[in-house]
Amino acid sequence: MKKYQYRLEFQVRDYECDLQGVVNNAVYQQYLEHARHEFIKTLGLDFAELAEQGLNLVVIKAELEYKRSLRSGDRFWAGLIMEKISPLRYRFRQDIFLQPDNQLVLKGWITGTGVNAKGRPQLPKEISRALNEFG
């Protein structure tokens, strides 16, 4: 198993499931987003403060590979690895695993950047520092 920079545990809620009794495909992106946001907080960043400064972190590409379905009540965890793609772009490699036996549920690759108030690419210094640290 990969060594993840961050890991967050979840439990599927009833309202996240569709008529077939499985988690709706769009909900997986919410799980991944929540894990990214919690990770970014560990870097000392606050989304509201960034927005006040005119900086917004945005997703520019999302690729998901579904391996199996989650059902109501399932416990699972999401792991992520942050990678630098270029001076202004980063990618999160994210996976979701079903507990207790760590069965792979989903593999995801989320690419992002920062955008300043003028609509130009700009990363907060904390993100740049983390990218340099993590590689």
XYZ file of N, CA and C in Angstrom:
405
model
N 0.840 -1.187 0.000
C 0.000 0.000 0.000
C 0.882 1.247 0.000
N 0.445 2.247 -0.728
C 1.189 3.506 -0.819
C 1.290 4.180 0.547
N 2.308 5.007 0.677
C 2.431 5.839 1.878
C 1.735 7.160 1.581
N 0.652 7.410 2.270
C -0.141 8.614 2.043
C 0.321 9.738 2.957
N 0.265 10.958 2.441
C 0.607 12.135 3.245
C -0.519 12.488 4.208
N -1.727 12.054 3.869
C -2.879 12.359 4.711
C -3.911 11.265 4.527
N -4.657 11.015 5.585
C -5.678 9.972 5.571
C -6.857 10.454 6.415
N -8.091 10.233 5.919
C -9.288 10.672 6.629
C -10.343 9.573 6.563
N -10.958 9.271 7.703
C -11.978 8.224 7.770
C -13.373 8.814 7.618
N -14.275 8.008 7.026
C -15.658 8.398 6.751
C -16.590 7.229 7.059
N -17.895 7.535 7.064
C -18.934 6.513 7.064
C -20.021 6.971 6.105
N -20.506 6.051 5.251
C -21.549 6.379 4.276
C -22.856 6.665 5.015
N -23.502 7.763 4.628
C -24.800 8.136 5.189
C -25.906 7.723 4.217
N -27.071 7.397 4.748
C -28.180 6.898 3.928
C -28.491 7.794 2.736
N -28.517 9.099 2.951
C -28.939 10.012 1.889
C -27.914 10.132 0.756
N -26.734 9.533 0.919
C -25.729 9.564 -0.149
C -25.929 8.433 -1.159
N -26.897 7.556 -0.884
C -27.121 6.388 -1.743
C -28.260 6.640 -2.725
N -28.166 5.971 -3.874
C -29.198 6.103 -4.893
C -30.214 4.966 -4.760
N -31.109 4.833 -5.732
C -32.161 3.818 -5.671
C -31.620 2.393 -5.689
N -30.424 2.193 -6.200
C -29.812 0.864 -6.215
C -29.165 0.522 -4.874
N -29.170 1.469 -3.942
C -28.613 1.221 -2.620
C -27.113 1.414 -2.525
N -26.521 2.018 -3.545
C -25.079 2.284 -3.527
C -24.848 3.793 -3.543
N -23.655 4.197 -3.134
C -23.318 5.620 -3.128
C -23.353 6.150 -4.559
N -24.049 7.260 -4.750
C -24.120 7.904 -6.055
C -22.723 8.323 -6.493
N -22.423 8.167 -7.774
C -21.060 8.430 -8.270
C -20.570 9.837 -7.956
N -21.449 10.826 -7.955
C -21.028 12.207 -7.695
C -20.589 12.415 -6.246
N -21.073 11.589 -5.336
C -20.746 11.747 -3.915
C -19.272 11.444 -3.659
N -18.689 10.559 -4.454
C -17.272 10.231 -4.258
C -16.396 11.478 -4.405
N -16.767 12.367 -5.318
C -15.993 13.603 -5.461
C -16.101 14.466 -4.210
N -17.252 14.415 -3.535
C -17.396 15.157 -2.281
C -16.487 14.572 -1.200
N -16.396 13.251 -1.147
C -15.486 12.622 -0.185
C -14.046 13.068 -0.448
N -13.642 13.018 -1.718
C -12.277 13.406 -2.073
C -12.031 14.875 -1.755
N -13.018 15.715 -2.061
C -12.872 17.143 -1.787
C -12.714 17.397 -0.287
N -13.525 16.730 0.517
C -13.435 16.931 1.966
C -12.059 16.515 2.482
N -11.538 15.402 1.985
C -10.192 14.968 2.399
C -9.144 16.005 1.999
N -9.250 16.555 0.782
C -8.297 17.585 0.349
C -8.390 18.819 1.231
N -9.608 19.246 1.529
C -9.787 20.444 2.359
C -9.209 20.240 3.756
N -9.443 19.082 4.339
C -8.900 18.813 5.670
C -7.370 18.771 5.624
N -6.819 18.188 4.570
C -5.364 18.158 4.407
C -4.809 19.576 4.282
N -5.450 20.392 3.461
C -4.975 21.759 3.238
C -5.002 22.561 4.541
N -5.972 22.290 5.400
C -6.003 22.947 6.715
C -4.753 22.601 7.526
N -4.248 21.370 7.366
C -3.042 20.983 8.114
C -1.820 21.761 7.643
N -1.906 22.367 6.459
C -0.812 23.196 5.943
C -0.903 24.629 6.472
N -1.934 24.903 7.262
C -2.105 26.237 7.822
C -2.926 27.167 6.951
N -3.650 26.603 5.992
C -4.458 27.431 5.093
C -5.921 27.424 5.510
N -6.581 28.545 5.317
C -8.003 28.700 5.595
C -8.649 29.234 4.319
N -9.631 28.500 3.785
C -10.241 28.887 2.517
C -10.897 30.262 2.583
N -11.539 30.586 3.702
C -12.186 31.900 3.830
C -11.145 33.019 3.813
N -10.041 32.816 4.511
C -8.976 33.833 4.519
C -8.361 33.993 3.138
N -8.155 32.881 2.439
C -7.618 32.967 1.074
C -8.551 33.776 0.178
N -9.857 33.505 0.277
C -10.831 34.225 -0.549
C -10.805 35.720 -0.237
N -10.658 36.066 1.045
C -10.569 37.477 1.426
C -9.336 38.139 0.817
N -8.277 37.350 0.621
C -7.047 37.859 0.007
C -7.131 37.854 -1.519
N -8.252 37.366 -2.053
C -8.418 37.310 -3.498
C -7.798 36.085 -4.139
N -7.487 35.069 -3.338
C -6.915 33.826 -3.862
C -7.907 32.685 -3.699
N -8.080 31.911 -4.757
C -8.967 30.754 -4.704
C -8.251 29.544 -5.275
N -8.350 28.431 -4.566
C -7.825 27.167 -5.067
C -8.928 26.514 -5.885
N -8.604 26.096 -7.105
C -9.618 25.548 -8.004
C -9.155 24.226 -8.600
N -10.130 23.355 -8.848
C -9.885 22.099 -9.549
C -9.981 22.387 -11.038
N -8.974 21.943 -11.795
C -9.018 22.143 -13.247
C -9.160 20.826 -14.003
N -8.994 19.695 -13.291
C -9.179 18.395 -13.926
C -9.445 17.360 -12.846
N -10.411 16.481 -13.103
C -10.709 15.386 -12.177
C -10.860 14.101 -12.979
N -10.129 13.081 -12.571
C -10.222 11.770 -13.207
C -10.436 10.742 -12.105
N -11.529 9.966 -12.231
C -11.875 8.975 -11.221
C -12.016 7.609 -11.865
N -11.501 6.606 -11.188
C -11.611 5.222 -11.650
C -12.293 4.427 -10.538
N -13.547 4.039 -10.793
C -14.342 3.328 -9.793
C -14.024 1.833 -9.845
N -13.775 1.239 -8.687
C -13.422 -0.183 -8.605
C -14.532 -1.026 -7.985
N -15.246 -0.465 -7.022
C -16.357 -1.154 -6.362
C -17.245 -0.096 -5.728
N -18.433 -0.487 -5.308
C -19.387 0.463 -4.735
C -19.356 0.452 -3.214
N -19.666 1.597 -2.653
C -19.906 1.709 -1.217
C -21.407 1.690 -0.986
N -21.821 1.188 0.189
C -23.235 1.114 0.565
C -23.455 1.822 1.894
N -24.707 2.086 2.191
C -25.052 2.778 3.429
C -24.428 2.088 4.638
N -23.815 2.892 5.491
C -23.202 2.374 6.708
C -21.764 1.927 6.558
N -21.295 1.759 5.315
C -19.901 1.335 5.115
C -18.954 2.348 5.742
N -17.915 1.828 6.355
C -16.832 2.670 6.865
C -15.677 2.567 5.870
N -15.051 3.709 5.604
C -13.979 3.734 4.617
C -13.044 4.879 4.938
N -11.932 4.910 4.229
C -10.988 6.020 4.410
C -10.457 6.454 3.058
N -10.078 7.732 3.012
C -9.484 8.310 1.805
C -8.059 8.717 2.135
N -7.136 8.317 1.279
C -5.743 8.715 1.425
C -5.344 9.603 0.262
N -4.387 10.496 0.502
C -3.948 11.362 -0.591
C -2.449 11.605 -0.555
N -1.948 11.880 -1.739
C -0.563 12.281 -1.951
C -0.610 13.529 -2.827
N 0.062 14.580 -2.393
C 0.108 15.836 -3.154
C 1.408 15.883 -3.944
N 1.300 16.182 -5.241
C 2.468 16.222 -6.122
C 2.521 17.546 -6.875
N 3.713 18.003 -7.118
C 3.918 19.208 -7.935
C 3.979 18.786 -9.400
N 3.192 19.450 -10.245
C 3.224 19.186 -11.688
C 4.038 20.264 -12.391
N 3.836 21.499 -11.954
C 4.541 22.651 -12.515
C 4.584 23.720 -11.420
N 5.227 24.841 -11.674
C 5.262 25.886 -10.638
C 3.872 26.387 -10.211
N 2.871 26.211 -11.062
C 1.538 26.722 -10.748
C 0.454 25.650 -10.678
N 0.835 24.397 -10.826
C -0.154 23.313 -10.794
C 0.298 22.205 -9.855
N -0.692 21.583 -9.245
C -0.437 20.458 -8.352
C -1.481 19.377 -8.624
N -1.167 18.173 -8.197
C -2.100 17.059 -8.373
C -2.206 16.302 -7.058
N -3.426 15.917 -6.739
C -3.663 15.015 -5.623
C -3.918 13.632 -6.191
N -3.122 12.673 -5.766
C -3.422 11.268 -6.044
C -4.216 10.788 -4.847
N -5.470 10.419 -5.073
C -6.357 10.052 -3.973
C -6.967 8.677 -4.205
N -7.040 7.903 -3.141
C -7.643 6.582 -3.183
C -8.631 6.462 -2.035
N -9.673 5.660 -2.257
C -10.643 5.347 -1.209
C -10.603 3.846 -0.980
N -10.581 3.461 0.299
C -10.520 2.051 0.688
C -11.648 1.718 1.654
N -12.303 0.576 1.421
C -13.341 0.064 2.308
C -12.690 -0.584 3.519
N -13.186 -0.258 4.703
C -12.691 -0.896 5.922
C -13.557 -2.114 6.220
N -13.137 -3.113 6.902
C -11.878 -3.172 7.648
C -10.719 -3.779 6.860
N -10.992 -4.306 5.654
C -9.937 -5.050 4.949
C -9.231 -4.263 3.850
N -9.464 -2.952 3.798
C -8.757 -2.069 2.861
C -8.919 -2.466 1.398
N -10.152 -2.800 1.003
C -10.429 -3.074 -0.409
C -10.489 -1.748 -1.164
N -9.790 -1.686 -2.302
C -9.776 -0.467 -3.104
C -11.160 -0.211 -3.695
N -11.680 0.979 -3.458
C -12.989 1.392 -3.957
C -12.832 2.326 -5.153
N -11.889 3.246 -5.071
C -11.752 4.278 -6.094
C -10.323 4.786 -6.138
N -9.873 5.092 -7.357
C -8.594 5.780 -7.567
C -8.923 7.111 -8.232
N -8.317 8.185 -7.740
C -8.606 9.495 -8.311
C -7.353 10.324 -8.495
N -7.390 11.191 -9.504
C -6.319 12.139 -9.782
C -6.982 13.496 -9.964
N -6.704 14.407 -9.064
C -7.331 15.727 -9.084
C -6.236 16.769 -9.286
N -6.347 17.555 -10.356
C -5.363 18.590 -10.659
C -5.949 19.947 -10.295
N -5.120 20.775 -9.679
C -5.594 22.087 -9.262
C -4.549 23.164 -9.437
N -4.997 24.385 -9.233
C -4.138 25.555 -9.251
C -4.772 26.610 -8.348
N -4.137 27.727 -8.235
C -4.703 28.868 -7.526
C -4.958 29.981 -8.520
N -5.978 30.776 -8.254
C -6.326 31.893 -9.129
C -6.478 33.136 -8.255
N -5.812 34.232 -8.676
C -5.913 35.476 -7.903
C -7.131 36.288 -8.348
N -7.329 37.439 -7.730
C -8.504 38.277 -8.001
C -8.575 38.749 -9.448
N -7.442 38.772 -10.142
C -7.413 39.181 -11.552
C -7.621 38.000 -12.496
N -7.855 36.806 -11.922
C -8.072 35.624 -12.746
C -6.790 34.980 -13.244
N -5.666 35.378 -12.686
C -4.363 34.849 -13.099
C -3.938 33.726 -12.156
N -3.232 32.725 -12.676
C -2.745 31.645 -11.812
C -1.774 32.167 -10.751
N -2.009 31.757 -9.521
C -1.134 32.135 -8.412
C -1.389 31.162 -7.267
N -0.325 30.584 -6.745
C -0.462 29.674 -5.613
C -0.111 30.375 -4.313
N -0.868 30.105 -3.251
C -0.478 30.625 -1.939
C 0.886 30.069 -1.545
N 1.654 30.846 -0.805
C 3.014 30.422 -0.435
C 3.014 29.113 0.349
N 1.962 28.861 1.143
C 1.894 27.616 1.913
C 1.781 26.398 0.998
N 1.046 26.542 -0.098
C 0.927 25.445 -1.063
C 2.261 25.248 -1.770
N 2.878 26.332 -2.215
C 4.186 26.229 -2.877
C 5.210 25.575 -1.964
N 5.203 25.958 -0.702
C 6.135 25.383 0.275
C 5.871 23.876 0.431
N 4.604 23.503 0.546
C 4.256 22.087 0.691
C 4.654 21.295 -0.550
N 4.435 21.864 -1.732
C 4.811 21.178 -2.969
C 6.317 20.962 -3.033
N 7.072 21.950 -2.612
C 8.529 21.799 -2.603
C 8.965 20.751 -1.583
N 8.256 20.694 -0.464
C 8.584 19.720 0.575
C 8.226 18.300 0.151
N 7.018 18.133 -0.427
C 6.543 16.804 -0.796
C 7.079 16.347 -2.143
N 7.485 17.311 -2.990
C 8.005 16.962 -4.306
C 6.913 16.887 -5.291
